[in-house]
């Protein structure tokens, strides 16, 4: 890379860090391929008469088709776990959460467009979560077979193990 291109890239990257800045797909995909990025995955459980239930959301798009733990990329405008977990919860679930703890971290080696370092965070919903066809709570035995990938299947096992051992 020439020094002129490096300088231009630096200027463009500074533009992307502005709060609320949209990153076009033409930039997003090459950026994701060049660096490891941090992502948070929200473990939102609730205790019921049937035991622990975990919130999963259904996603169908060009990269995913199945149930998963709601999550998203950790963008720079969110300096704390509480803030990023709330931002993801508002976008994915329409509610705020209380961040409780991290229980698992893994770097994905097989992802369709990124190199995520995923951090699974246990969070407590602050408001009620409206269940729909695409947002549902499941016990360990009820977890559907169509989970988007092995990483999310692993998250689910880790989360239920943590809840059964430690609770909220």
Short mmCIF file of C-alpha atoms in Angstrom, two decimals:
data_model
loop_
_atom_site.label_atom_id
_atom_site.label_comp_id
_atom_site.label_asym_id
_atom_site.label_seq_id
_atom_site.Cartn_x
_atom_site.Cartn_y
_atom_site.Cartn_z
CA UNK A 1 0.00 0.00 0.00
CA UNK A 2 1.37 3.39 -0.91
CA UNK A 3 1.67 6.13 1.69
CA UNK A 4 -0.99 8.14 -0.19
CA UNK A 5 -3.45 5.22 -0.03
CA UNK A 6 -2.63 4.62 3.64
CA UNK A 7 -3.30 8.28 4.43
CA UNK A 8 -6.61 8.16 2.53
CA UNK A 9 -7.62 4.96 4.33
CA UNK A 10 -6.83 6.61 7.67
CA UNK A 11 -9.02 9.59 6.81
CA UNK A 12 -11.88 7.34 5.71
CA UNK A 13 -11.64 5.22 8.86
CA UNK A 14 -11.90 8.38 10.98
CA UNK A 15 -15.16 9.23 9.17
CA UNK A 16 -16.56 5.81 10.06
CA UNK A 17 -16.05 6.30 13.80
CA UNK A 18 -18.51 9.17 14.00
CA UNK A 19 -21.52 8.34 16.13
CA UNK A 20 -24.34 6.89 14.07
CA UNK A 21 -22.26 6.78 10.89
CA UNK A 22 -23.54 4.20 8.41
CA UNK A 23 -20.83 2.02 6.91
CA UNK A 24 -21.62 1.14 3.27
CA UNK A 25 -21.43 -2.54 2.33
CA UNK A 26 -18.62 -1.75 -0.15
CA UNK A 27 -16.47 -0.72 2.84
CA UNK A 28 -17.99 -2.98 5.50
CA UNK A 29 -17.12 -6.31 3.89
CA UNK A 30 -13.44 -5.58 3.10
CA UNK A 31 -13.01 -4.09 6.57
CA UNK A 32 -14.48 -7.20 8.19
CA UNK A 33 -12.12 -9.35 6.17
CA UNK A 34 -9.06 -7.30 7.23
CA UNK A 35 -9.43 -7.17 11.03
CA UNK A 36 -10.83 -9.03 14.03
CA UNK A 37 -13.89 -7.21 15.38
CA UNK A 38 -15.61 -7.51 18.75
CA UNK A 39 -19.22 -8.66 18.81
CA UNK A 40 -21.58 -9.15 21.74
CA UNK A 41 -24.08 -11.96 21.97
CA UNK A 42 -26.95 -11.42 24.42
CA UNK A 43 -27.95 -14.26 26.70
CA UNK A 44 -31.36 -13.09 27.96
CA UNK A 45 -32.80 -15.75 30.28
CA UNK A 46 -35.86 -15.94 32.46
CA UNK A 47 -36.73 -18.30 35.29
CA UNK A 48 -40.05 -20.14 34.96
CA UNK A 49 -41.86 -23.08 36.56
CA UNK A 50 -40.22 -25.20 33.84
CA UNK A 51 -36.74 -23.95 34.81
CA UNK A 52 -34.53 -21.58 32.87
CA UNK A 53 -35.64 -20.34 29.48
CA UNK A 54 -33.37 -18.58 27.00
CA UNK A 55 -34.40 -15.99 24.43
CA UNK A 56 -33.60 -16.84 20.81
CA UNK A 57 -34.42 -14.89 17.68
CA UNK A 58 -35.00 -16.19 14.18
CA UNK A 59 -33.00 -14.72 11.33
CA UNK A 60 -33.32 -15.37 7.63
CA UNK A 61 -31.12 -13.47 5.19
CA UNK A 62 -28.29 -14.13 2.72
CA UNK A 63 -25.99 -15.42 5.49
CA UNK A 64 -28.28 -16.97 8.10
CA UNK A 65 -31.38 -19.11 8.27
CA UNK A 66 -32.33 -20.25 11.75
CA UNK A 67 -32.52 -19.45 15.44
CA UNK A 68 -29.67 -17.66 17.19
CA UNK A 69 -28.61 -15.65 20.20
CA UNK A 70 -29.32 -11.97 19.41
CA UNK A 71 -26.12 -10.01 18.98
CA UNK A 72 -24.20 -7.40 17.07
CA UNK A 73 -20.88 -5.71 16.42
CA UNK A 74 -19.41 -3.58 19.17
CA UNK A 75 -19.09 -0.13 17.63
CA UNK A 76 -16.82 2.51 19.14
CA UNK A 77 -19.58 4.83 20.35
CA UNK A 78 -20.48 2.32 23.11
CA UNK A 79 -17.66 2.39 25.70
CA UNK A 80 -19.12 -0.11 28.22
CA UNK A 81 -20.70 -3.55 28.19
CA UNK A 82 -23.92 -2.01 29.57
CA UNK A 83 -24.11 0.46 26.68
CA UNK A 84 -23.41 -2.03 23.88
CA UNK A 85 -25.77 -4.63 25.36
CA UNK A 86 -28.53 -2.00 25.56
CA UNK A 87 -27.92 -0.88 21.98
CA UNK A 88 -28.10 -4.45 20.69
CA UNK A 89 -31.17 -5.23 22.81
CA UNK A 90 -33.02 -2.15 21.59
CA UNK A 91 -32.23 -2.98 17.95
CA UNK A 92 -32.88 -6.73 18.15
CA UNK A 93 -35.56 -6.97 20.86
CA UNK A 94 -37.09 -3.52 21.30
CA UNK A 95 -36.20 -3.30 24.99
CA UNK A 96 -33.34 -2.42 27.33
CA UNK A 97 -31.33 -4.90 29.38
CA UNK A 98 -29.24 -4.90 32.52
CA UNK A 99 -25.77 -6.27 31.76
CA UNK A 100 -24.77 -8.83 34.41
CA UNK A 101 -21.60 -10.64 33.29
CA UNK A 102 -19.57 -12.19 30.49
CA UNK A 103 -19.56 -15.95 30.45
CA UNK A 104 -17.82 -16.95 27.23
CA UNK A 105 -15.51 -15.54 24.57
CA UNK A 106 -14.59 -17.18 21.29
CA UNK A 107 -12.95 -16.10 18.03
CA UNK A 108 -14.87 -17.44 15.09
CA UNK A 109 -12.84 -19.16 12.39
CA UNK A 110 -15.81 -19.87 10.09
CA UNK A 111 -17.94 -16.78 9.51
CA UNK A 112 -19.48 -15.73 6.18
CA UNK A 113 -18.06 -12.20 6.13
CA UNK A 114 -16.07 -11.33 9.28
CA UNK A 115 -13.52 -12.44 11.87
CA UNK A 116 -15.54 -11.84 15.03
CA UNK A 117 -14.36 -12.14 18.59
CA UNK A 118 -17.71 -12.97 20.17
CA UNK A 119 -18.40 -12.16 23.81
CA UNK A 120 -21.47 -13.82 25.32
CA UNK A 121 -23.05 -11.53 27.94
CA UNK A 122 -25.74 -12.56 30.40
CA UNK A 123 -28.32 -9.77 30.57
CA UNK A 124 -31.63 -9.30 32.36
CA UNK A 125 -34.49 -7.75 30.38
CA UNK A 126 -35.60 -4.46 31.97
CA UNK A 127 -39.02 -4.53 30.36
CA UNK A 128 -41.22 -7.29 29.13
CA UNK A 129 -40.21 -8.99 25.91
CA UNK A 130 -43.05 -9.55 23.50
CA UNK A 131 -42.72 -13.04 22.07
CA UNK A 132 -43.45 -13.38 18.37
CA UNK A 133 -42.85 -16.02 15.71
CA UNK A 134 -39.25 -14.75 15.50
CA UNK A 135 -38.56 -13.94 19.19
CA UNK A 136 -39.15 -16.76 21.68
CA UNK A 137 -37.97 -18.18 25.00
CA UNK A 138 -36.97 -21.86 25.05
CA UNK A 139 -35.99 -24.33 27.77
CA UNK A 140 -32.88 -26.39 27.06
CA UNK A 141 -35.07 -29.29 25.87
CA UNK A 142 -37.21 -27.00 23.65
CA UNK A 143 -34.29 -25.42 21.75
CA UNK A 144 -35.13 -25.93 18.07
CA UNK A 145 -32.79 -27.96 15.85
CA UNK A 146 -32.40 -25.20 13.24
CA UNK A 147 -29.75 -23.11 15.02
CA UNK A 148 -27.79 -20.93 12.55
CA UNK A 149 -24.42 -22.57 13.22
CA UNK A 150 -22.24 -24.51 15.63
CA UNK A 151 -21.06 -21.40 17.44
CA UNK A 152 -24.59 -20.45 18.47
CA UNK A 153 -25.31 -24.06 19.46
CA UNK A 154 -22.20 -23.90 21.65
CA UNK A 155 -23.31 -20.55 23.16
CA UNK A 156 -26.67 -22.06 24.09
CA UNK A 157 -25.01 -24.98 25.93
CA UNK A 158 -22.59 -22.65 27.74
CA UNK A 159 -25.43 -20.30 28.75
CA UNK A 160 -27.67 -23.04 30.14
CA UNK A 161 -24.71 -24.57 32.02
CA UNK A 162 -23.91 -21.16 33.53
CA UNK A 163 -27.54 -20.49 34.50
CA UNK A 164 -27.93 -23.92 36.11
CA UNK A 165 -24.75 -23.36 38.11
CA UNK A 166 -25.01 -19.64 38.99
CA UNK A 167 -28.51 -18.35 38.17
CA UNK A 168 -28.81 -14.63 37.50
#
